[in-house]
Amino acid sequence: MLIANLDYLLLTHRPDLGQLVLRWTRPATSAEHRDGYALALKQAEQEKVTRWLIDLRSRGLADAADFRWLMHNFRASLAAALPGTRPRLAYLVAPYHAELLNERLADEMATDALDTVAVRAFTEEQTAQAWLQAR
């Protein structure tokens, strides 16, 4: 079910998979980045959705400041919105972005105090879906 069709983001709720799908359609400004995640968070809280597929292949990676916001502020908000769960965020990226995103994630997870939200990067949607469904 399509939730939002914005210029920069398609947000879909897939009740059959228990997922939110965020497909970024172009590079986003910092405000669009945060607004898109806020919209998805509202839907996740309303529908109790803990599995997210986030497709960055058309957008590319967030800048360093937005990445830090996502890893700290947003993940804390997501954990608070869905207490008693461990949400999973599967990032689908182009192969040439995978190494950089994995390095960023490794740096963040090494000192992660928010182990309440799992985050992984993938270059293939099927692999991401398998990880999201494995619980």
PDB file of C-alpha atoms in Angstrom:
ATOM      1  CA  MET A   1       0.000   0.000   0.000  1.00  0.00           C
ATOM      2  CA  LEU A   2       1.517   3.304  -1.145  1.00  0.00           C
ATOM      3  CA  ILE A   3       1.748   5.743   1.783  1.00  0.00           C
ATOM      4  CA  ALA A   4       3.573   8.645   0.142  1.00  0.00           C
ATOM      5  CA  ASN A   5       4.642   9.479  -3.381  1.00  0.00           C
ATOM      6  CA  LEU A   6       6.947  12.441  -2.932  1.00  0.00           C
ATOM      7  CA  ASP A   7       9.317  13.919  -5.464  1.00  0.00           C
ATOM      8  CA  TYR A   8      12.248  12.297  -3.677  1.00  0.00           C
ATOM      9  CA  LEU A   9      10.717   9.261  -1.911  1.00  0.00           C
ATOM     10  CA  LEU A  10       8.206   6.484  -2.454  1.00  0.00           C
ATOM     11  CA  LEU A  11       7.056   5.115   0.902  1.00  0.00           C
ATOM     12  CA  THR A  12       5.166   1.845   0.821  1.00  0.00           C
ATOM     13  CA  HIS A  13       3.747  -0.314   3.594  1.00  0.00           C
ATOM     14  CA  ARG A  14       3.879  -4.019   2.753  1.00  0.00           C
ATOM     15  CA  PRO A  15       1.639  -5.702   5.359  1.00  0.00           C
ATOM     16  CA  ASP A  16       2.174  -9.051   3.581  1.00  0.00           C
ATOM     17  CA  LEU A  17       5.887  -8.815   4.446  1.00  0.00           C
ATOM     18  CA  GLY A  18       5.536  -6.778   7.624  1.00  0.00           C
ATOM     19  CA  GLN A  19       7.714  -4.093   6.024  1.00  0.00           C
ATOM     20  CA  LEU A  20       8.064  -0.461   5.199  1.00  0.00           C
ATOM     21  CA  VAL A  21       9.843   0.179   1.908  1.00  0.00           C
ATOM     22  CA  LEU A  22      11.542   3.515   1.383  1.00  0.00           C
ATOM     23  CA  ARG A  23      12.669   3.975  -2.216  1.00  0.00           C
ATOM     24  CA  TRP A  24      14.583   7.200  -2.564  1.00  0.00           C
ATOM     25  CA  THR A  25      14.192   8.429  -6.147  1.00  0.00           C
ATOM     26  CA  ARG A  26      16.908  11.085  -6.294  1.00  0.00           C
ATOM     27  CA  PRO A  27      19.539  12.742  -4.094  1.00  0.00           C
ATOM     28  CA  ALA A  28      17.752  14.365  -1.153  1.00  0.00           C
ATOM     29  CA  THR A  29      18.468  17.528   0.756  1.00  0.00           C
ATOM     30  CA  SER A  30      19.103  17.261   4.469  1.00  0.00           C
ATOM     31  CA  ALA A  31      15.559  18.460   5.184  1.00  0.00           C
ATOM     32  CA  GLU A  32      14.064  15.934   2.739  1.00  0.00           C
ATOM     33  CA  HIS A  33      16.187  13.175   4.257  1.00  0.00           C
ATOM     34  CA  ARG A  34      14.929  13.896   7.757  1.00  0.00           C
ATOM     35  CA  ASP A  35      11.327  14.521   6.642  1.00  0.00           C
ATOM     36  CA  GLY A  36      11.278  11.204   4.766  1.00  0.00           C
ATOM     37  CA  TYR A  37      12.472   9.284   7.798  1.00  0.00           C
ATOM     38  CA  ALA A  38      10.003  11.150  10.044  1.00  0.00           C
ATOM     39  CA  LEU A  39       7.133  10.176   7.749  1.00  0.00           C
ATOM     40  CA  ALA A  40       8.269   6.548   7.762  1.00  0.00           C
ATOM     41  CA  LEU A  41       8.664   6.585  11.556  1.00  0.00           C
ATOM     42  CA  LYS A  42       5.102   7.818  11.984  1.00  0.00           C
ATOM     43  CA  GLN A  43       3.830   4.981   9.784  1.00  0.00           C
ATOM     44  CA  ALA A  44       6.001   2.389  11.540  1.00  0.00           C
ATOM     45  CA  GLU A  45       4.728   3.469  14.930  1.00  0.00           C
ATOM     46  CA  GLN A  46       1.106   3.458  13.776  1.00  0.00           C
ATOM     47  CA  GLU A  47       1.330   0.034  12.110  1.00  0.00           C
ATOM     48  CA  LYS A  48       3.979  -1.487  14.450  1.00  0.00           C
ATOM     49  CA  VAL A  49       6.338  -2.233  11.545  1.00  0.00           C
ATOM     50  CA  THR A  50       9.851  -3.265  12.565  1.00  0.00           C
ATOM     51  CA  ARG A  51      11.292  -4.316   9.193  1.00  0.00           C
ATOM     52  CA  TRP A  52      12.477  -1.599   6.822  1.00  0.00           C
ATOM     53  CA  LEU A  53      13.921  -1.921   3.334  1.00  0.00           C
ATOM     54  CA  ILE A  54      15.636   1.359   2.430  1.00  0.00           C
ATOM     55  CA  ASP A  55      16.632   1.614  -1.218  1.00  0.00           C
ATOM     56  CA  LEU A  56      19.414   4.161  -1.709  1.00  0.00           C
ATOM     57  CA  ARG A  57      20.454   3.100  -5.211  1.00  0.00           C
ATOM     58  CA  SER A  58      18.940   6.184  -6.920  1.00  0.00           C
ATOM     59  CA  ARG A  59      19.791   8.574  -4.116  1.00  0.00           C
ATOM     60  CA  GLY A  60      23.261   7.666  -2.984  1.00  0.00           C
ATOM     61  CA  LEU A  61      24.543   7.896   0.555  1.00  0.00           C
ATOM     62  CA  ALA A  62      23.682  10.608   3.053  1.00  0.00           C
ATOM     63  CA  ASP A  63      26.321  13.149   3.946  1.00  0.00           C
ATOM     64  CA  ALA A  64      28.260  12.623   7.178  1.00  0.00           C
ATOM     65  CA  ALA A  65      26.028  14.881   9.324  1.00  0.00           C
ATOM     66  CA  ASP A  66      22.802  13.231   8.139  1.00  0.00           C
ATOM     67  CA  PHE A  67      24.341   9.788   8.627  1.00  0.00           C
ATOM     68  CA  ARG A  68      25.240  10.637  12.234  1.00  0.00           C
ATOM     69  CA  TRP A  69      21.698  11.985  12.783  1.00  0.00           C
ATOM     70  CA  LEU A  70      20.289   8.745  11.409  1.00  0.00           C
ATOM     71  CA  MET A  71      22.516   6.503  13.483  1.00  0.00           C
ATOM     72  CA  HIS A  72      21.988   8.374  16.747  1.00  0.00           C
ATOM     73  CA  ASN A  73      18.830  10.498  16.814  1.00  0.00           C
ATOM     74  CA  PHE A  74      16.655   8.577  14.406  1.00  0.00           C
ATOM     75  CA  ARG A  75      17.522   5.097  15.684  1.00  0.00           C
ATOM     76  CA  ALA A  76      16.800   6.258  19.231  1.00  0.00           C
ATOM     77  CA  SER A  77      13.426   7.594  18.090  1.00  0.00           C
ATOM     78  CA  LEU A  78      12.656   4.344  16.277  1.00  0.00           C
ATOM     79  CA  ALA A  79      13.559   2.253  19.320  1.00  0.00           C
ATOM     80  CA  ALA A  80      11.363   4.470  21.520  1.00  0.00           C
ATOM     81  CA  ALA A  81       8.462   4.290  19.054  1.00  0.00           C
ATOM     82  CA  LEU A  82       8.543   0.474  18.996  1.00  0.00           C
ATOM     83  CA  PRO A  83       9.402  -0.598  22.556  1.00  0.00           C
ATOM     84  CA  GLY A  84      10.079  -4.249  23.197  1.00  0.00           C
ATOM     85  CA  THR A  85      11.147  -4.876  19.594  1.00  0.00           C
ATOM     86  CA  ARG A  86      14.432  -4.839  17.699  1.00  0.00           C
ATOM     87  CA  PRO A  87      13.747  -3.126  14.378  1.00  0.00           C
ATOM     88  CA  ARG A  88      15.844  -4.058  11.356  1.00  0.00           C
ATOM     89  CA  LEU A  89      16.962  -1.549   8.725  1.00  0.00           C
ATOM     90  CA  ALA A  90      18.214  -3.121   5.488  1.00  0.00           C
ATOM     91  CA  TYR A  91      19.956  -0.588   3.253  1.00  0.00           C
ATOM     92  CA  LEU A  92      20.007  -1.474  -0.427  1.00  0.00           C
ATOM     93  CA  VAL A  93      22.925   0.312  -2.095  1.00  0.00           C
ATOM     94  CA  ALA A  94      24.781   0.337  -5.384  1.00  0.00           C
ATOM     95  CA  PRO A  95      27.897  -1.856  -5.268  1.00  0.00           C
ATOM     96  CA  TYR A  96      30.204   1.181  -5.468  1.00  0.00           C
ATOM     97  CA  HIS A  97      28.613   2.598  -2.277  1.00  0.00           C
ATOM     98  CA  ALA A  98      28.644  -0.664  -0.315  1.00  0.00           C
ATOM     99  CA  GLU A  99      32.222  -0.439   0.926  1.00  0.00           C
ATOM    100  CA  LEU A 100      31.854   3.132   2.181  1.00  0.00           C
ATOM    101  CA  LEU A 101      28.535   2.419   3.903  1.00  0.00           C
ATOM    102  CA  ASN A 102      29.924  -0.722   5.519  1.00  0.00           C
ATOM    103  CA  GLU A 103      32.915   1.280   6.807  1.00  0.00           C
ATOM    104  CA  ARG A 104      30.578   3.937   8.238  1.00  0.00           C
ATOM    105  CA  LEU A 105      28.398   1.273   9.857  1.00  0.00           C
ATOM    106  CA  ALA A 106      31.414  -0.533  11.339  1.00  0.00           C
ATOM    107  CA  ASP A 107      32.664   2.728  12.847  1.00  0.00           C
ATOM    108  CA  GLU A 108      29.257   3.486  14.360  1.00  0.00           C
ATOM    109  CA  MET A 109      28.556  -0.026  15.595  1.00  0.00           C
ATOM    110  CA  ALA A 110      31.952  -0.316  17.279  1.00  0.00           C
ATOM    111  CA  THR A 111      30.814   2.162  19.921  1.00  0.00           C
ATOM    112  CA  ASP A 112      27.063   1.581  19.568  1.00  0.00           C
ATOM    113  CA  ALA A 113      25.036   2.192  22.694  1.00  0.00           C
ATOM    114  CA  LEU A 114      21.796   1.709  20.706  1.00  0.00           C
ATOM    115  CA  ASP A 115      21.952  -2.005  20.051  1.00  0.00           C
ATOM    116  CA  THR A 116      18.149  -1.936  19.919  1.00  0.00           C
ATOM    117  CA  VAL A 117      18.062  -1.343  16.124  1.00  0.00           C
ATOM    118  CA  ALA A 118      19.893  -3.637  13.700  1.00  0.00           C
ATOM    119  CA  VAL A 119      21.346  -2.086  10.544  1.00  0.00           C
ATOM    120  CA  ARG A 120      22.963  -3.818   7.549  1.00  0.00           C
ATOM    121  CA  ALA A 121      23.879  -2.884   3.988  1.00  0.00           C
ATOM    122  CA  PHE A 122      23.119  -5.025   0.942  1.00  0.00           C
ATOM    123  CA  THR A 123      23.724  -4.790  -2.792  1.00  0.00           C
ATOM    124  CA  GLU A 124      20.984  -7.285  -3.728  1.00  0.00           C
ATOM    125  CA  GLU A 125      17.345  -6.957  -2.781  1.00  0.00           C
ATOM    126  CA  GLN A 126      16.791 -10.701  -2.404  1.00  0.00           C
ATOM    127  CA  THR A 127      19.564 -10.950   0.191  1.00  0.00           C
ATOM    128  CA  ALA A 128      18.188  -7.929   2.043  1.00  0.00           C
ATOM    129  CA  GLN A 129      14.710  -9.457   2.074  1.00  0.00           C
ATOM    130  CA  ALA A 130      16.057 -12.755   3.416  1.00  0.00           C
ATOM    131  CA  TRP A 131      17.823 -10.937   6.271  1.00  0.00           C
ATOM    132  CA  LEU A 132      14.712  -8.900   7.089  1.00  0.00           C
ATOM    133  CA  GLN A 133      12.531 -12.007   7.235  1.00  0.00           C
ATOM    134  CA  ALA A 134      14.994 -14.154   9.238  1.00  0.00           C
ATOM    135  CA  ARG A 135      13.780 -13.995  12.831  1.00  0.00           C
TER     136      ARG A 135
END
